[in-house]
Amino acid sequence: MLIHALTLEHIRSYIQETVQFPLNATLLLGDIGSGKTTILLAIEFAIFGTRRTELSADSLLRHGTNQGSVELTFSLGANNITIKRFLKRQKKGIAQESGYIVINDVKTEGTALELKSKILSLLGYPDELLTKSKSLMYRYTVYTPQEEMKSILFENSDERLNTLRIIFNIDKYKRIKENSQIFLKEIKTKRKVMEARIEDLELLKKNMQEKKQELAVLQEQIASQKPMLVHYQKKLKEKEQLKETLEKQIQGYAALKQQIIVAETKIKHHEQQQQKNSIALKQLLEELENLEEKLKQKLPDINHVEARQKNELLLKQLEAQKEEVHSTLIHLKTLSQQAEQIIKKISVLDTCPLCMQTVSEEHKHSITAQQQDIITNQKKILLDAEAQLRTLAVQVDEQKRKKELIIKLEFKLKEKEYLQKQVEEKTKTVALLEKESQQLSGENMLLKKHIEEIKLLIKEEQQEELKKLLQEIENIRQEQKKFEIALASLEKELRMKEMTVAELQRSLEEKEKQKEKLQRLQEWQHWIETFFAPLIDTMEKHVFVKIHGEFSDTFKEWFGMMMEEALSVRLDENFTPIIEQNGYETTVENLSGGEKTAVALAYRLSLNRVINDYVSTIQTKDLIILDEPTDGFSSEQLDKMRDILQKLNTQQTIIVSHEPKMESYVQHIIRVMKTEHVSRVLA
């Protein structure tokens, strides 16, 4: 992993700043509190997101702002990657928002947890770090904050060992041993349960033998009884066959009797039908007599079609004349009304509207006299027209009366035709009824003869014979039923015994299986206690000894580069640094500030090398970040940092320091300044 650029927006003391990171050694130089550590925290935030205890959202977002972000660009082998995370101030506090990751120009959005999972996969870190609040792998291989560099040295030895177990994945052996003890405990519990389950195994075997003997006795009893049952079944079958033959014969007689019943029913039906036909015939003859009387009535001998046509023509002509006279009346009344209007207008007219001359009284009288003559003449004509109209109305009414008479005549003619058809139909019906009555009489004679013939064939004595046979069959069935009940009782007892034996067999088989499982559990317990647990202890010790040896040698080497020969270090079996000065052992607490820093830095660099050697999957081996690694160093110790940086031999080393002397040991310098609570980066 190689970092190329970091962009901070509203993160702690930064408002908007982009930092470019070249390869080789780069120094972040600035006064204490200028914002150098913020850059390192921002890198860690971009990779892993916030963590409640060590890297909270509240500690990152700049005061007075509602939103902030960090964008980190880095490369991982052939992949160019950009990840961006966001912070947002909400009512309940500051929260981490969803962000995105861009891999080779392919952008993928995701939640904070999804991005962390993706990054862990890319970096080759263990999956279990996804839910951890602290990334020990990143802490001890890439970046350890200044305040944590010395903490591992002053931890309780057990805590230090647990931390190192986790880092080197040696804690899996401890987990295996713990799990094996849990498994052993479970095995012992199951053994007790199984031993309790099979303690009555021998008693069950004895009981099983007894039940099998009882079962054999019952089977013999049932086998001896079955031949008698076969005898009853054979005898019953013979009687049933004889009964079937008799029943077929009796059924034949029953069919003959049924034929008699059917024939008698038909005779009765024919007689009823003849009676109905007689009544219907009488009624039809009376109706024919009445119809013939009606047909004797005579109607006027006229051509009703011609009379109707003449009547309709005359009516049409009279209606036309009536309409013409009516129109004349309306015209005459209109002329009279016009004359009256002229008289009215001329009486009040003083000036002619056409010539504008004065109208004289003489002229008015003249016009009035003319119009009065017109009115008088029109009244005479009107009276004549009204008289003519009344005459025409009388003639129209007379023709309408004649039309009604013609319609009545036509109706009577149609009625006569209908009566004639009725007479013809009823005459045919009378003939049919007379013929049907003759046929029914003939059929009745034949049916009565057939009945007498059937009665001669029926034999009544076989019915009594069947009755006796049925009684014999019933007696045999009763005997057979008693025997079957006794046999069924034995068979039921046999089934109960068989079920008991089967249940005992299942119980025995289950207990035998439990016994086999118990033996396997005993074998597992013996193998875990005798072989597995000691093997895990041996493997853990072997790995731990190997790591301890390399760690101790590397620790001595790094420390030797920083301190004089009078002061030496080594690790005890708990990885606790042991300091020797002038032949005497002393603790880290008794060292000076610079010496403590040297011990912490040597321990830190040793962890980095050993972890990178033992954990092959991690992809951060080319990067290391040192936060104030020279705190409390003397001038002579600072001079040795050049050799240390060269020996690190990483492609990218980022150092945070406020020591100006460090400038000469690196290839690149990034200066950080803070003015009025705002940090700026000066390349």
XYZ file of C-alpha atoms in Angstrom:
683
model
C 0.000 0.000 0.000
C 1.346 3.415 -1.033
C -0.485 6.660 -0.145
C -0.667 9.341 -2.867
C -3.031 12.063 -1.665
C -5.294 13.012 1.231
C -8.067 15.647 1.096
C -9.564 16.951 4.344
C -12.725 19.059 4.489
C -13.816 20.458 7.880
C -11.759 17.900 9.819
C -10.567 19.209 13.202
C -8.382 22.267 12.526
C -8.552 21.895 8.700
C -11.138 23.655 6.543
C -10.156 22.522 3.048
C -6.724 21.025 2.424
C -5.085 18.448 0.144
C -1.822 16.722 1.058
C 0.305 14.991 -1.611
C 2.493 12.106 -0.396
C 5.542 11.163 -2.510
C 7.506 7.892 -2.174
C 10.557 7.372 0.089
C 10.796 9.181 3.421
C 8.495 12.169 3.994
C 8.591 14.404 7.065
C 5.454 16.110 8.405
C 7.121 19.020 10.155
C 5.407 21.547 12.361
C 5.021 22.870 15.859
C 3.214 20.910 18.521
C -0.554 21.303 17.964
C -0.176 22.526 14.374
C -2.284 19.654 12.937
C 0.231 16.948 12.012
C -1.470 14.159 13.954
C -4.827 15.136 12.405
C -3.448 14.103 9.020
C -2.565 10.648 10.375
C -5.961 10.269 12.062
C -7.668 11.310 8.825
C -5.757 8.563 6.954
C -6.890 6.010 9.528
C -10.487 7.314 9.376
C -10.508 7.024 5.578
C -9.371 3.386 5.795
C -11.374 2.051 8.759
C -14.035 4.649 9.569
C -14.831 5.931 13.041
C -14.423 3.944 16.268
C -16.281 4.799 19.443
C -13.317 4.817 21.821
C -10.232 5.738 19.777
C -11.445 7.643 16.717
C -14.929 9.025 17.356
C -16.893 11.177 14.922
C -17.114 13.930 17.563
C -13.315 14.169 17.705
C -12.980 14.552 13.907
C -15.659 17.001 12.683
C -14.606 20.621 12.951
C -16.514 22.664 15.540
C -19.190 24.912 14.048
C -19.589 22.882 10.825
C -22.392 20.501 9.874
C -20.567 18.250 7.439
C -17.046 17.060 6.786
C -15.241 14.498 4.652
C -11.914 12.741 4.060
C -10.769 11.422 0.690
C -7.731 9.116 0.481
C -6.041 8.078 -2.764
C -3.564 5.176 -2.670
C -2.297 2.291 -4.754
C -2.285 -1.386 -3.938
C -0.186 -3.372 -6.396
C -1.644 -2.590 -9.843
C -4.868 -1.114 -8.394
C -5.442 2.622 -8.022
C -7.939 3.220 -5.220
C -9.805 6.256 -3.884
C -12.011 6.049 -0.800
C -14.140 8.859 0.582
C -16.011 8.982 3.878
C -18.433 11.608 5.213
C -19.378 12.972 8.630
C -22.659 14.789 9.333
C -23.905 16.631 12.389
C -27.402 15.442 13.384
C -29.801 16.089 16.267
C -28.466 13.148 18.277
C -24.824 13.885 17.534
C -22.303 13.444 14.747
C -22.776 10.361 12.582
C -20.767 8.673 9.860
C -22.633 8.731 6.532
C -22.383 6.326 3.602
C -19.414 6.874 1.294
C -17.830 5.332 -1.761
C -14.721 3.572 -3.028
C -13.270 3.847 -6.541
C -11.085 0.964 -7.767
C -9.513 1.530 -11.201
C -12.245 4.063 -12.131
C -15.069 1.738 -10.974
C -17.106 3.490 -8.282
C -18.982 1.542 -5.598
C -21.121 3.215 -2.946
C -21.609 1.616 0.450
C -22.257 2.038 4.150
C -19.388 2.618 6.570
C -19.313 -1.094 7.458
C -19.437 -2.199 3.807
C -16.510 0.072 2.952
C -14.528 -1.248 5.917
C -15.162 -4.835 4.825
C -13.951 -4.006 1.321
C -10.778 -2.296 2.607
C -9.932 -5.167 4.992
C -10.228 -7.560 2.067
C -7.950 -5.392 -0.091
C -5.356 -4.972 2.681
C -5.379 -8.707 3.470
C -6.315 -8.125 7.109
C -8.249 -10.836 9.011
C -12.064 -10.740 8.587
C -12.640 -10.702 12.345
C -11.291 -7.117 12.430
C -14.567 -6.017 10.789
C -16.356 -5.939 14.156
C -13.363 -4.922 16.290
C -13.154 -1.411 17.723
C -9.366 -1.370 17.305
C -7.243 -2.577 14.378
C -4.176 -4.022 16.127
C -2.718 -5.144 12.784
C -2.723 -1.563 11.446
C -1.604 -0.171 14.828
C 1.557 -2.284 15.035
C 2.526 -2.505 11.376
C 1.666 0.925 9.921
C 0.755 3.623 12.412
C 0.948 3.802 16.205
C -0.065 7.118 17.832
C 2.603 8.727 20.000
C 0.696 8.115 23.238
C 0.379 4.380 22.445
C 4.042 3.742 21.535
C 5.095 3.188 25.122
C 1.784 1.767 26.462
C 2.541 -1.813 25.387
C 5.788 -1.678 27.387
C 3.986 -0.738 30.593
C 1.077 -3.172 30.202
C 0.564 -6.106 32.514
C 2.513 -9.080 31.141
C -0.693 -11.121 30.658
C -2.314 -8.257 28.728
C 0.825 -7.883 26.590
C 0.899 -11.611 25.838
C -2.820 -11.570 24.882
C -2.195 -8.592 22.590
C 0.750 -10.350 20.922
C -1.270 -13.577 20.638
C -3.961 -11.664 18.746
C -1.460 -9.865 16.500
C 0.391 -13.059 15.528
C -2.813 -15.127 15.460
C -1.361 -17.374 18.174
C -4.484 -16.868 20.279
C -6.096 -19.484 18.022
C -4.166 -22.131 19.979
C -5.575 -20.765 23.216
C -9.057 -20.779 21.686
C -8.514 -24.352 20.476
C -7.519 -25.442 23.981
C -10.469 -23.598 25.539
C -12.826 -25.113 22.981
C -11.343 -28.568 23.560
C -12.013 -28.179 27.301
C -15.595 -27.138 26.550
C -15.853 -30.140 24.246
C -14.420 -32.420 26.950
C -16.911 -31.060 29.456
C -19.713 -31.735 27.001
C -18.374 -35.253 26.395
C -18.312 -35.974 30.136
C -21.864 -34.667 30.524
C -23.062 -36.802 27.625
C -21.241 -39.822 29.065
C -23.133 -39.480 32.344
C -26.441 -39.185 30.478
C -25.670 -42.197 28.269
C -24.466 -44.323 31.191
C -27.768 -43.583 32.942
C -29.698 -44.529 29.792
C -28.044 -47.941 29.332
C -27.847 -49.063 32.983
C -30.953 -51.295 32.481
C -29.644 -52.857 29.250
C -29.114 -56.386 30.681
C -32.533 -56.327 32.374
C -34.122 -55.438 29.041
C -32.333 -58.331 27.321
C -33.729 -60.790 29.920
C -37.246 -59.346 29.572
C -36.937 -59.619 25.779
C -36.174 -63.347 26.005
C -39.234 -63.971 28.199
C -41.541 -62.040 25.835
C -40.262 -64.010 22.831
C -41.110 -67.310 24.597
C -44.673 -66.079 25.342
C -44.973 -65.016 21.709
C -44.041 -68.531 20.484
C -46.730 -70.158 22.687
C -49.432 -67.855 21.300
C -48.343 -68.520 17.711
C -48.704 -72.295 18.293
C -52.242 -71.840 19.725
C -53.347 -69.754 16.735
C -51.834 -72.245 14.267
C -53.814 -75.125 15.891
C -57.125 -73.211 15.694
C -56.967 -72.158 12.049
C -57.981 -75.574 10.478
C -61.338 -75.462 12.346
C -61.966 -71.992 10.965
C -61.297 -73.309 7.434
C -63.903 -76.100 8.031
C -66.590 -73.553 8.975
C -65.714 -71.364 6.001
C -65.991 -74.324 3.558
C -69.373 -75.463 4.965
C -70.723 -71.928 4.850
C -69.575 -71.551 1.239
C -71.507 -74.704 0.192
C -74.717 -73.473 1.840
C -74.265 -70.029 0.309
C -73.986 -71.570 -3.179
C -77.221 -73.568 -2.622
C -78.943 -70.424 -1.336
C -77.790 -68.518 -4.419
C -79.341 -71.182 -6.722
C -82.710 -71.054 -4.867
C -82.714 -67.288 -4.830
C -82.175 -67.169 -8.590
C -85.173 -69.496 -9.086
C -87.318 -67.454 -6.677
C -86.139 -64.277 -8.351
C -87.390 -65.777 -11.646
C -90.817 -66.367 -10.015
C -90.714 -62.837 -8.669
C -90.107 -61.604 -12.197
C -93.168 -63.534 -13.372
C -95.240 -62.056 -10.558
C -93.962 -58.673 -11.510
C -95.145 -59.316 -15.063
C -98.632 -60.064 -13.684
C -98.585 -56.818 -11.709
C -97.452 -54.902 -14.777
C -100.183 -56.508 -16.937
C -102.909 -55.815 -14.367
C -101.661 -52.228 -14.079
C -101.875 -51.840 -17.852
C -105.433 -53.261 -17.903
C -106.477 -50.844 -15.203
C -104.824 -47.986 -17.049
C -106.590 -48.992 -20.312
C -109.966 -49.083 -18.568
C -109.360 -45.644 -17.083
C -108.325 -44.345 -20.487
C -111.487 -45.821 -22.079
C -113.595 -44.061 -19.460
C -111.835 -40.780 -20.154
C -112.266 -41.283 -23.904
C -116.024 -41.921 -23.428
C -116.468 -38.698 -21.494
C -114.376 -36.767 -24.009
C -116.354 -38.276 -26.906
C -119.650 -37.225 -25.392
C -118.376 -33.697 -24.801
C -117.041 -33.455 -28.368
C -120.403 -34.540 -29.857
C -122.193 -31.864 -27.857
C -119.681 -29.232 -29.003
C -120.118 -30.341 -32.641
C -123.882 -29.946 -32.343
C -123.492 -26.393 -30.983
C -121.005 -25.457 -33.699
C -123.305 -26.707 -36.458
C -126.161 -24.594 -35.015
C -123.992 -21.498 -35.155
C -122.950 -22.219 -38.726
C -126.630 -22.224 -39.797
C -126.916 -18.432 -39.096
C -127.054 -16.416 -42.390
C -124.997 -13.238 -43.124
C -125.750 -10.387 -45.654
C -124.785 -11.403 -49.191
C -122.502 -8.490 -50.161
C -118.965 -8.054 -51.473
C -117.378 -6.685 -48.297
C -114.001 -6.018 -49.938
C -115.510 -3.822 -52.676
C -117.794 -2.040 -50.177
C -114.828 -1.294 -47.931
C -112.738 0.152 -50.798
C -115.641 2.445 -51.915
C -116.196 3.589 -48.325
C -112.494 4.453 -47.809
C -112.384 6.393 -51.160
C -115.498 8.425 -50.298
C -114.181 9.196 -46.817
C -110.904 10.442 -48.262
C -112.758 12.762 -50.731
C -115.041 14.155 -48.012
C -112.084 14.811 -45.701
C -110.283 16.671 -48.518
C -113.384 18.870 -49.191
C -113.729 19.517 -45.481
C -110.091 20.617 -45.258
C -110.515 22.912 -48.298
C -113.618 24.624 -46.804
C -111.830 24.964 -43.478
C -108.895 26.724 -45.190
C -111.349 29.080 -46.962
C -112.944 29.966 -43.617
C -109.532 30.853 -42.150
C -108.734 33.047 -45.213
C -112.095 34.898 -44.967
C -111.621 35.538 -41.260
C -108.123 36.912 -41.988
C -109.482 39.346 -44.641
C -112.190 40.576 -42.235
C -109.573 41.137 -39.501
C -107.365 43.094 -41.938
C -110.340 45.358 -42.947
C -111.115 46.051 -39.282
C -107.454 46.956 -38.634
C -107.484 49.395 -41.615
C -110.656 51.078 -40.272
C -109.036 51.389 -36.839
C -105.800 52.828 -38.210
C -107.439 55.309 -40.637
C -109.668 56.696 -37.861
C -106.632 57.930 -35.917
C -104.416 58.835 -38.919
C -103.775 62.568 -39.444
C -100.854 62.554 -41.872
C -100.158 60.141 -44.735
C -96.891 58.251 -44.026
C -96.089 58.104 -47.751
C -96.809 61.562 -49.117
C -96.786 63.352 -45.783
C -100.078 65.213 -46.664
C -102.905 65.780 -44.216
C -105.641 63.071 -44.344
C -109.124 64.647 -44.605
C -112.229 63.419 -42.790
C -113.874 62.841 -46.131
C -111.066 60.535 -47.188
C -111.281 58.695 -43.863
C -115.073 58.130 -44.353
C -114.490 56.921 -47.891
C -111.854 54.373 -46.803
C -113.982 53.246 -43.841
C -117.063 52.710 -46.088
C -115.030 50.586 -48.514
C -113.706 48.367 -45.725
C -117.185 48.015 -44.170
C -118.477 46.722 -47.534
C -115.634 44.193 -47.611
C -116.464 43.015 -44.075
C -120.182 42.649 -44.928
C -119.458 40.599 -48.089
C -116.963 38.387 -46.224
C -119.538 37.653 -43.494
C -122.056 36.397 -46.067
C -119.420 34.167 -47.720
C -118.302 32.999 -44.272
C -121.842 31.908 -43.295
C -122.178 29.893 -46.544
C -118.803 28.217 -45.940
C -119.703 27.290 -42.366
C -122.995 25.754 -43.557
C -121.089 23.735 -46.211
C -118.601 22.575 -43.524
C -121.408 21.277 -41.279
C -122.949 19.363 -44.209
C -119.588 17.722 -44.982
C -119.125 16.751 -41.289
C -122.491 14.932 -41.316
C -121.523 13.070 -44.503
C -118.122 12.042 -42.966
C -119.826 10.689 -39.834
C -122.265 8.672 -41.989
C -119.373 7.073 -43.930
C -117.511 6.224 -40.682
C -120.643 4.445 -39.379
C -120.838 2.434 -42.618
C -117.107 1.553 -42.206
C -117.769 0.131 -38.726
C -120.604 -2.028 -40.116
C -118.300 -3.372 -42.843
C -115.602 -4.246 -40.189
C -118.185 -6.136 -38.076
C -119.306 -8.093 -41.146
C -115.676 -9.060 -41.916
C -115.179 -10.247 -38.277
C -118.301 -12.474 -38.464
C -117.080 -13.970 -41.741
C -113.694 -14.865 -40.137
C -115.483 -16.272 -37.090
C -117.577 -18.530 -39.378
C -114.381 -19.799 -41.081
C -112.851 -20.576 -37.628
C -116.003 -22.460 -36.532
C -115.886 -24.515 -39.739
C -112.254 -25.550 -38.962
C -113.225 -26.446 -35.376
C -115.981 -28.716 -36.673
C -113.511 -30.497 -38.973
C -110.883 -30.964 -36.199
C -113.380 -32.233 -33.589
C -114.850 -34.655 -36.126
C -111.337 -36.123 -36.638
C -110.784 -36.313 -32.861
C -114.061 -38.224 -32.402
C -112.942 -40.774 -34.977
C -109.539 -41.178 -33.265
C -111.099 -41.686 -29.813
C -113.465 -44.341 -31.138
C -110.521 -46.164 -32.780
C -108.329 -45.923 -29.602
C -111.175 -47.377 -27.459
C -111.426 -50.396 -29.766
C -107.604 -50.956 -29.584
C -107.579 -50.744 -25.744
C -110.348 -53.344 -25.511
C -108.321 -55.725 -27.674
C -105.118 -55.234 -25.621
C -106.961 -55.898 -22.342
C -108.189 -59.259 -23.625
C -104.620 -60.286 -24.553
C -103.190 -59.151 -21.157
C -105.776 -61.147 -19.175
C -104.901 -64.255 -21.166
C -101.137 -63.678 -20.464
C -101.794 -63.405 -16.710
C -103.520 -66.781 -16.623
C -100.580 -68.390 -18.447
C -97.995 -66.931 -15.930
C -99.948 -68.156 -12.882
C -99.605 -71.725 -14.128
C -95.721 -71.436 -14.068
C -95.197 -70.159 -10.440
C -94.273 -72.728 -7.667
C -94.765 -71.452 -4.090
C -93.090 -74.416 -2.196
C -89.474 -73.262 -3.024
C -89.961 -70.169 -0.847
C -90.298 -72.399 2.250
C -87.229 -74.394 1.253
C -85.195 -71.140 1.008
C -86.407 -70.084 4.453
C -85.061 -73.308 6.034
C -81.733 -72.920 4.190
C -81.304 -69.375 5.454
C -81.778 -70.563 9.039
C -79.070 -73.218 8.577
C -76.691 -70.558 7.150
C -77.385 -68.275 10.124
C -76.598 -71.090 12.603
C -73.294 -71.846 10.831
C -72.402 -68.138 10.877
C -73.081 -67.893 14.611
C -70.779 -70.847 15.272
C -68.124 -69.397 12.973
C -68.427 -65.970 14.612
C -67.873 -67.436 18.100
C -64.806 -69.243 16.821
C -63.522 -66.118 15.005
C -63.969 -64.032 18.173
C -61.903 -66.507 20.162
C -59.276 -66.604 17.398
C -59.291 -62.780 17.086
C -58.725 -62.505 20.821
C -55.670 -64.741 20.497
C -54.418 -62.770 17.469
C -54.947 -59.463 19.307
C -52.966 -60.794 22.238
C -50.336 -61.920 19.711
C -50.154 -58.419 18.154
C -49.829 -56.836 21.580
C -47.013 -59.232 22.401
C -45.395 -58.496 19.027
C -45.686 -54.733 19.647
C -44.165 -55.214 23.090
C -41.332 -57.283 21.600
C -40.835 -54.702 18.794
C -40.765 -51.880 21.337
C -38.288 -53.809 23.449
C -36.246 -54.473 20.303
C -36.219 -50.751 19.406
C -35.274 -49.886 22.965
C -32.493 -52.478 22.930
C -31.208 -51.245 19.561
C -31.291 -47.645 20.798
C -29.436 -48.576 23.963
C -26.895 -50.561 21.928
C -26.370 -47.455 19.777
C -26.034 -45.391 22.943
C -23.489 -47.920 24.180
C -21.513 -47.560 20.914
C -21.690 -43.761 21.179
C -20.539 -43.996 24.795
C -17.536 -46.047 23.681
C -16.747 -43.469 20.970
C -17.058 -40.638 23.516
C -14.669 -42.466 25.822
C -12.243 -42.847 22.919
C -12.577 -39.128 22.031
C -12.053 -38.109 25.652
C -8.963 -40.282 25.911
C -7.572 -38.947 22.577
C -8.155 -35.263 23.503
C -6.721 -35.607 26.995
C -3.796 -37.823 26.007
C -2.815 -36.599 22.536
C -4.654 -33.499 21.229
C -4.272 -31.076 24.156
C -0.527 -31.804 24.635
C -0.023 -31.460 20.855
C -1.663 -27.998 20.821
C 0.515 -26.929 23.778
C 3.621 -28.120 21.915
C 2.609 -26.346 18.692
C 1.862 -23.104 20.564
C 5.176 -23.226 22.392
C 7.061 -23.990 19.194
C 5.475 -21.040 17.326
C 5.837 -18.764 20.326
C 9.520 -19.700 20.785
C 10.208 -19.034 17.104
C 8.463 -15.632 17.189
C 10.125 -14.814 20.527
C 13.559 -15.594 19.142
C 13.140 -13.470 16.009
C 11.425 -10.697 17.971
C 14.178 -10.623 20.616
C 16.981 -10.557 18.009
C 15.268 -7.797 16.021
C 14.556 -5.821 19.216
C 18.227 -5.990 20.241
C 19.306 -4.967 16.749
C 17.056 -1.861 16.580
C 17.851 -0.835 20.143
C 21.580 -1.279 19.566
C 21.401 1.179 16.657
C 19.897 3.874 18.939
C 21.824 3.475 22.236
C 25.404 3.086 23.469
C 26.834 -0.349 24.247
C 26.608 0.312 27.997
C 22.832 -0.127 27.723
C 21.445 -3.368 26.251
C 18.041 -5.039 26.062
C 16.479 -8.484 25.764
C 13.002 -10.000 26.097
C 11.918 -12.350 28.842
C 9.527 -15.235 28.184
C 6.518 -12.861 28.491
C 7.977 -10.478 25.841
C 8.715 -7.926 28.563
C 11.783 -5.770 27.783
C 14.615 -6.396 30.256
C 17.161 -3.533 30.409
C 20.802 -4.201 31.410
C 23.063 -1.279 32.280
C 26.654 -1.855 33.326
C 25.856 -5.493 34.071
C 22.750 -4.775 36.155
C 19.108 -5.275 35.229
C 16.650 -2.387 35.535
C 13.064 -1.658 34.485
C 11.803 0.646 31.720
C 10.286 2.957 34.337
C 13.795 3.817 35.594
C 15.056 5.008 32.185
C 15.233 8.590 30.972
C 12.678 9.986 28.507
C 14.932 9.479 25.482
C 15.831 5.941 26.596
C 12.148 5.063 27.050
C 11.445 6.378 23.555
C 14.325 4.281 22.174
C 12.951 1.136 23.855
C 9.426 1.897 22.582
C 10.633 2.656 19.031
C 12.796 -0.501 18.920
C 9.836 -2.571 20.196
C 7.558 -0.892 17.629
C 9.935 -1.486 14.693
C 10.511 -5.086 15.810
C 6.767 -5.711 15.869
C 6.508 -4.240 12.370
C 9.186 -6.525 10.941
C 8.066 -9.730 12.684
C 4.355 -9.197 11.830
C 5.216 -8.506 8.181
C 7.333 -11.679 8.108
C 4.759 -13.961 9.779
C 1.509 -12.636 8.309
C 2.001 -13.089 4.578
C -1.417 -11.823 3.466
C -1.165 -8.172 4.586
C -0.629 -5.580 1.839
C 0.755 -2.720 3.999
C 4.379 -3.908 4.163
C 5.662 -1.028 1.981
C 4.287 1.688 4.306
C 5.163 2.783 7.837
C 4.081 5.911 9.734
C 6.078 7.096 12.753
C 4.416 9.589 15.091
C 7.002 11.648 17.038
C 9.504 8.744 17.094
C 12.290 10.925 18.587
C 10.459 12.384 21.572
C 13.088 13.071 24.240
C 16.005 12.001 22.005
C 19.403 13.531 22.573
C 21.266 15.116 19.688
C 23.407 11.947 19.359
C 20.283 9.758 19.217
C 18.738 12.030 16.562
C 21.848 11.543 14.443
C 21.237 7.791 14.454
C 17.774 8.187 12.909
C 19.405 8.424 9.445
C 20.702 4.846 9.777
C 17.364 3.643 11.150
C 15.424 5.102 8.208
C 17.836 3.558 5.743
C 17.570 0.155 7.444
C 13.748 0.313 7.349
C 14.006 0.121 3.571
C 10.287 0.759 2.969
C 8.978 2.317 -0.233
C 7.108 4.960 1.761
C 7.871 6.241 5.241
C 5.857 9.078 6.778
C 7.334 10.700 9.881
C 5.568 13.213 12.136
C 7.976 15.370 14.088
C 8.622 18.897 15.305
C 12.411 18.321 15.277
C 14.012 20.520 12.556
C 17.061 18.227 12.564
C 14.969 15.467 10.995
C 14.780 17.514 7.756
C 18.228 16.319 6.676
C 17.272 12.602 7.040
C 14.319 12.567 4.596
C 13.794 13.143 0.859
C 10.576 15.191 1.185
C 9.223 17.691 3.697
C 5.573 18.718 4.234
C 5.305 21.731 6.543
C 2.179 22.187 8.642
C 1.279 25.570 10.130
C -1.644 26.711 12.222
C -2.932 30.278 12.197
C -6.055 31.430 14.057
C -7.176 27.842 14.683
C -6.864 26.863 11.007
C -4.162 24.416 9.853
C -2.499 24.782 6.443
C -0.100 22.533 4.529
C 2.959 24.065 2.852
C 4.746 21.802 0.392
